[in-house]
XYZ file of C-alpha atoms in Angstrom:
371
model
C -11.738 -16.719 -25.968
C -12.153 -17.256 -29.599
C -10.091 -14.180 -30.776
C -7.115 -15.484 -28.433
C -7.219 -18.922 -30.491
C -6.974 -16.891 -33.819
C -4.209 -15.049 -32.563
C -2.324 -18.310 -31.844
C -3.204 -19.857 -35.477
C 0.382 -21.456 -35.378
C 0.262 -22.774 -31.896
C 0.017 -26.731 -30.966
C 0.519 -28.077 -27.204
C 2.993 -30.983 -26.853
C 1.850 -33.844 -24.982
C 5.248 -35.168 -23.620
C 7.940 -34.063 -21.513
C 11.313 -32.770 -23.254
C 14.089 -33.312 -20.744
C 16.627 -31.838 -23.073
C 15.137 -28.639 -23.151
C 14.444 -28.286 -19.560
C 17.798 -29.271 -18.293
C 19.876 -27.961 -21.357
C 22.558 -25.312 -20.660
C 22.728 -24.186 -24.240
C 19.021 -23.536 -24.303
C 17.942 -19.855 -24.605
C 15.871 -18.671 -22.032
C 13.913 -15.052 -21.243
C 12.332 -14.148 -18.046
C 8.584 -12.654 -18.424
C 7.540 -10.208 -15.671
C 4.970 -8.441 -17.513
C 1.995 -10.302 -17.721
C 2.248 -11.989 -14.237
C 2.610 -15.710 -14.106
C -1.197 -16.034 -13.021
C -2.356 -14.661 -16.416
C 0.013 -16.807 -18.365
C -1.208 -19.915 -16.327
C -4.879 -19.070 -17.333
C -3.622 -18.290 -21.000
C -1.889 -21.554 -21.647
C -3.891 -24.120 -19.541
C -7.337 -22.898 -19.629
C -7.277 -20.948 -23.192
C -4.655 -22.742 -25.273
C -5.146 -26.272 -23.778
C -1.475 -27.037 -23.009
C -0.735 -30.073 -20.615
C 0.526 -29.247 -16.975
C 3.449 -31.341 -16.299
C 3.496 -30.091 -12.853
C 6.011 -28.546 -10.447
C 9.799 -28.780 -9.946
C 12.301 -27.124 -7.940
C 10.699 -23.395 -7.172
C 8.339 -24.135 -10.190
C 4.740 -24.790 -9.890
C 4.239 -25.621 -13.128
C 5.592 -26.116 -16.873
C 4.380 -26.985 -20.389
C 6.066 -27.349 -23.900
C 4.280 -26.380 -27.087
C 5.255 -25.473 -30.554
C 4.652 -22.207 -32.217
C 5.690 -21.830 -36.118
C 7.673 -25.187 -35.844
C 9.830 -23.921 -32.822
C 9.457 -26.057 -29.707
C 9.305 -23.921 -26.491
C 9.147 -24.711 -22.703
C 7.369 -22.158 -20.497
C 7.290 -22.440 -16.765
C 6.383 -20.167 -13.460
C 8.849 -19.188 -11.064
C 8.686 -17.961 -7.607
C 7.846 -14.181 -7.244
C 5.621 -14.174 -9.951
C 7.821 -14.421 -13.084
C 7.655 -16.736 -15.964
C 10.691 -18.300 -17.961
C 10.278 -19.310 -21.637
C 13.088 -21.440 -23.325
C 14.043 -23.152 -26.506
C 16.934 -24.517 -28.016
C 19.537 -21.652 -29.294
C 20.542 -23.493 -32.254
C 18.950 -21.227 -35.185
C 19.136 -17.463 -35.186
C 15.560 -17.175 -36.875
C 14.092 -18.728 -33.494
C 14.872 -15.066 -31.877
C 12.211 -13.765 -34.358
C 9.829 -16.060 -33.866
C 10.089 -15.607 -30.026
C 9.694 -11.980 -30.372
C 6.354 -12.730 -32.276
C 5.210 -15.017 -29.655
C 5.986 -12.660 -26.690
C 4.091 -9.812 -28.397
C 0.848 -12.116 -28.964
C 1.128 -13.272 -25.268
C 0.926 -9.400 -24.131
C -2.101 -8.883 -26.580
C -3.808 -12.040 -25.350
C -3.104 -11.438 -21.888
C -4.861 -8.223 -22.057
C -7.777 -9.986 -23.218
C -7.755 -12.349 -20.587
C -7.276 -9.357 -17.988
C -10.554 -7.668 -19.310
C -12.665 -10.830 -19.442
C -11.139 -11.863 -15.806
C -12.050 -8.149 -14.400
C -15.830 -8.978 -14.972
C -15.738 -12.192 -12.542
C -13.548 -10.470 -10.198
C -16.084 -7.554 -9.773
C -18.600 -9.939 -9.170
C -16.876 -11.392 -6.524
C -16.173 -8.050 -4.963
C -19.759 -7.354 -5.008
C -20.316 -10.541 -2.981
C -17.470 -9.145 -0.407
C -15.275 -11.973 -1.444
C -11.871 -10.293 -1.653
C -9.032 -9.460 0.752
C -7.535 -5.938 1.299
C -3.944 -5.375 0.193
C -2.086 -4.610 3.540
C -0.311 -1.544 3.342
C 0.581 -1.040 6.821
C 4.077 -1.334 7.040
C 4.788 0.941 4.026
C 2.369 3.709 5.271
C 3.758 3.419 8.854
C 7.361 3.712 7.857
C 6.633 6.675 5.855
C 5.204 8.288 8.848
C 7.968 7.268 11.274
C 10.575 8.632 8.623
C 9.048 12.176 8.777
C 8.358 12.040 12.280
C 11.781 11.056 12.956
C 13.157 13.939 10.955
C 10.979 16.306 12.647
C 12.151 15.265 16.110
C 15.970 15.508 15.013
C 15.376 18.915 13.524
C 13.682 20.133 16.597
C 16.510 19.036 18.622
C 19.018 20.935 16.528
C 17.257 24.001 17.061
C 17.010 23.427 20.643
C 20.691 22.855 20.704
C 21.373 26.171 18.827
C 19.302 28.004 21.279
C 21.668 26.866 24.095
C 24.809 28.122 22.203
C 23.739 31.743 21.680
C 25.960 33.851 23.839
C 26.301 37.316 22.729
C 24.811 39.707 19.784
C 27.922 38.798 17.640
C 28.231 37.657 14.109
C 28.171 34.096 15.281
C 24.976 35.333 16.946
C 23.394 36.385 13.707
C 24.415 33.368 11.927
C 22.659 31.360 14.711
C 19.731 32.843 14.327
C 19.581 32.561 10.226
C 20.442 28.843 11.037
C 17.677 28.395 13.552
C 15.044 30.186 11.073
C 16.274 27.522 8.189
C 15.823 24.685 10.746
C 12.388 26.038 11.611
C 11.344 26.041 7.917
C 12.699 22.258 7.727
C 10.611 21.442 10.946
C 7.530 22.971 9.091
C 8.029 20.865 5.760
C 8.652 17.686 7.913
C 5.524 18.512 9.711
C 3.612 18.593 6.390
C 4.875 15.414 5.623
C 4.042 14.057 8.908
C 0.317 15.297 8.644
C -0.298 13.970 5.300
C 1.360 10.582 6.109
C -0.701 10.333 9.215
C -4.056 10.610 7.908
C -3.053 8.215 4.862
C -2.284 5.631 7.672
C -5.417 6.535 9.742
C -7.547 5.755 6.605
C -5.879 2.486 6.021
C -6.335 1.599 9.940
C -10.082 2.667 9.670
C -10.850 0.062 6.810
C -8.530 -2.546 8.724
C -10.698 -2.123 11.847
C -13.678 -2.262 9.935
C -12.689 -5.814 8.621
C -11.778 -7.306 11.957
C -15.315 -5.684 13.644
C -18.605 -6.897 13.974
C -20.142 -4.066 11.979
C -21.823 -5.180 8.727
C -21.050 -2.249 6.409
C -20.635 -2.433 2.599
C -17.061 -1.831 1.537
C -17.809 0.585 -1.041
C -20.424 2.556 1.102
C -17.797 2.758 3.870
C -15.250 3.888 1.241
C -17.592 6.550 -0.118
C -18.128 8.122 3.545
C -15.948 11.093 4.744
C -12.975 10.555 7.141
C -15.310 11.603 9.903
C -17.835 9.692 9.128
C -15.878 6.482 8.885
C -13.933 7.588 11.958
C -17.022 7.470 13.972
C -18.457 4.209 12.339
C -15.489 2.624 14.178
C -15.005 4.348 17.243
C -18.019 5.158 19.591
C -17.298 8.725 20.326
C -20.344 9.359 22.242
C -19.833 6.914 25.014
C -15.920 6.871 25.285
C -14.687 10.625 26.279
C -10.985 9.842 25.473
C -11.579 8.771 21.776
C -13.932 11.762 21.313
C -11.183 14.225 22.445
C -9.015 12.609 19.971
C -11.437 12.744 17.281
C -12.097 16.397 17.906
C -8.391 17.255 17.980
C -7.661 14.997 14.703
C -10.818 16.782 13.079
C -9.438 20.161 13.748
C -5.713 19.184 12.387
C -7.423 17.618 9.328
C -9.533 20.759 8.632
C -6.444 23.200 9.313
C -3.465 21.147 8.046
C -4.296 18.380 6.102
C -7.057 19.538 3.844
C -5.309 22.915 2.669
C -2.167 20.724 2.105
C -3.931 17.912 -0.079
C -5.684 20.484 -2.072
C -2.915 22.433 -3.204
C -3.325 25.024 -0.054
C -6.379 26.121 -1.896
C -10.126 26.798 -0.461
C -12.866 28.761 -1.445
C -11.749 32.332 -0.174
C -9.394 31.516 2.808
C -6.173 31.569 0.445
C -7.156 34.385 -1.868
C -5.712 38.014 -1.510
C -7.537 41.167 -2.614
C -5.486 44.366 -3.514
C -6.412 47.428 -1.554
C -5.093 50.826 -2.202
C -2.482 51.837 0.508
C -2.927 48.652 2.514
C -1.519 45.880 -0.018
C -2.931 42.330 -0.355
C -5.895 41.411 2.175
C -6.968 38.299 3.201
C -10.812 37.956 3.187
C -10.612 38.173 6.891
C -7.628 39.111 9.277
C -8.640 35.918 11.532
C -7.604 33.510 8.960
C -3.979 34.780 9.174
C -2.986 32.921 12.068
C -5.137 29.684 11.449
C -2.667 27.633 9.300
C 0.707 26.749 8.996
C 0.955 28.005 5.684
C 0.974 31.514 6.785
C 4.094 31.265 9.237
C 6.004 29.070 11.301
C 3.889 27.287 14.174
C 0.986 29.487 13.784
C -2.422 28.434 15.062
C -2.250 24.663 16.176
C 1.176 24.262 17.151
C 3.394 21.496 15.639
C 4.096 20.032 18.859
C 0.247 19.580 19.816
C -0.058 18.214 16.219
C 2.701 15.389 16.952
C 1.351 14.801 20.357
C -2.053 14.149 19.093
C -0.965 11.411 16.976
C 1.185 9.854 19.501
C -1.844 10.017 21.710
C -4.059 8.273 18.983
C -1.243 5.533 18.745
C -1.158 5.118 22.417
C -4.766 4.788 22.311
C -5.068 1.966 20.057
C -2.263 0.252 21.987
C -3.955 0.640 25.088
C -7.005 -1.796 23.960
C -6.152 -5.172 23.573
C -8.385 -5.928 20.476
C -6.904 -2.611 18.531
C -3.405 -3.981 19.499
C -3.979 -7.297 18.034
C -5.234 -5.804 14.945
C -2.248 -3.651 14.390
C -0.092 -6.588 15.350
C -1.877 -8.424 12.623
C -0.932 -5.588 10.129
C 2.367 -5.483 11.183
C 3.011 -8.988 9.603
C 1.662 -7.499 6.376
C -0.641 -10.727 5.782
C -3.597 -9.567 3.462
C -6.846 -8.441 5.151
C -10.122 -10.589 4.507
C -13.140 -8.605 4.222
C -15.592 -11.768 4.384
C -16.646 -12.332 7.877
C -16.282 -15.915 7.973
C -12.360 -15.745 7.083
C -12.152 -13.052 9.765
C -13.957 -15.205 12.356
C -11.329 -17.847 11.798
C -8.387 -15.675 12.454
C -10.378 -13.919 15.464
C -10.548 -17.407 17.090
C -6.944 -16.831 18.042
C -7.505 -13.589 19.335
C -9.173 -14.342 22.996
C -5.255 -14.586 24.248
C -2.165 -12.413 22.931
C 0.411 -14.940 23.397
C -1.703 -17.577 21.663
C -2.111 -14.928 18.813
C 1.458 -13.932 18.665
C 2.292 -17.729 18.231
C -0.527 -17.919 15.486
C 1.193 -14.719 13.625
C 4.639 -16.383 14.037
C 3.493 -20.040 12.442
C 1.543 -18.363 9.677
C 4.230 -15.924 8.580
C 6.704 -18.986 8.751
C 4.528 -20.979 6.568
C 3.518 -18.124 3.966
C 7.326 -17.194 3.853
C 8.181 -21.104 2.887
C 5.215 -20.972 0.142
C 6.415 -17.666 -1.336
C 10.144 -19.017 -1.603
C 8.375 -22.306 -2.972
C 10.087 -24.289 -0.193
C 6.788 -26.152 0.330
């Protein structure tokens, strides 16, 4: 970190508290959100040799230093921000602060690069947690699913109102076609969000399982290979049926959508005199939703398969408790020893629920700096 010390050549730590700077209402303060406070912590304490004067209300650490003869206070704050202060009695200090902030940005990038090497070594040892994205992914899936169901109900209500071949009837037909198209759009989003959610569920279930599988190797597997690593489709007819239906939906819906409705030949049309543009095979025409409304696998069947998958997870106590853990948005440890500690509470659902609630209360208090 010699390069950082060269950058801060006019920097000097201060070894005493300066209460007037900490509590003065006349001091200028600026919030720093980028880089995050943990990087600034490393910069000032591990590299620049500042003294940590400890915690205060909602603050974990604070310190003082001089840069180009201007005295500064810097401290972290809850939610990962950092505040820097100085006595606002000289306009020239603003330019010093601007220069200081620029140097903090440069030094932080160097620290981040150096830190990455260490963190990659820890990841190789499987000493890491997985960011819990379940709540966000599930809410996206539920949003589009709800939109689809409500639009489908509007179509059903329209169908009941048709009475004659009048202008109103024609208008109703046109409106129904528009709503059918909306259903198709919503179902596209339902399919894509479901498989994003299922990807996350598979890695989460791997973490909680007894299987000793390398994280990188698992991520490099295809979706279907990961699925059969987690679920025993050979001995369980229910999950085998679900798997085959999901595989079909993935092939016919998800893959074309996620790859821009492109495949080697299936979506190419060749001009033929007197016949227009023809697909490579007429059997392809009805396969995918992209060629029409509710063709091939029906949209209702797609949604029903997804519902059955979630019901299957909910019918098994272990899967049900893993999902419940995910609902609390706790990070997911990949290390089996840490998982073992969590699973000590999973022999009883009531006990596990109590553990989750107590942990949530504790972590909320930590985040809010109440403890």
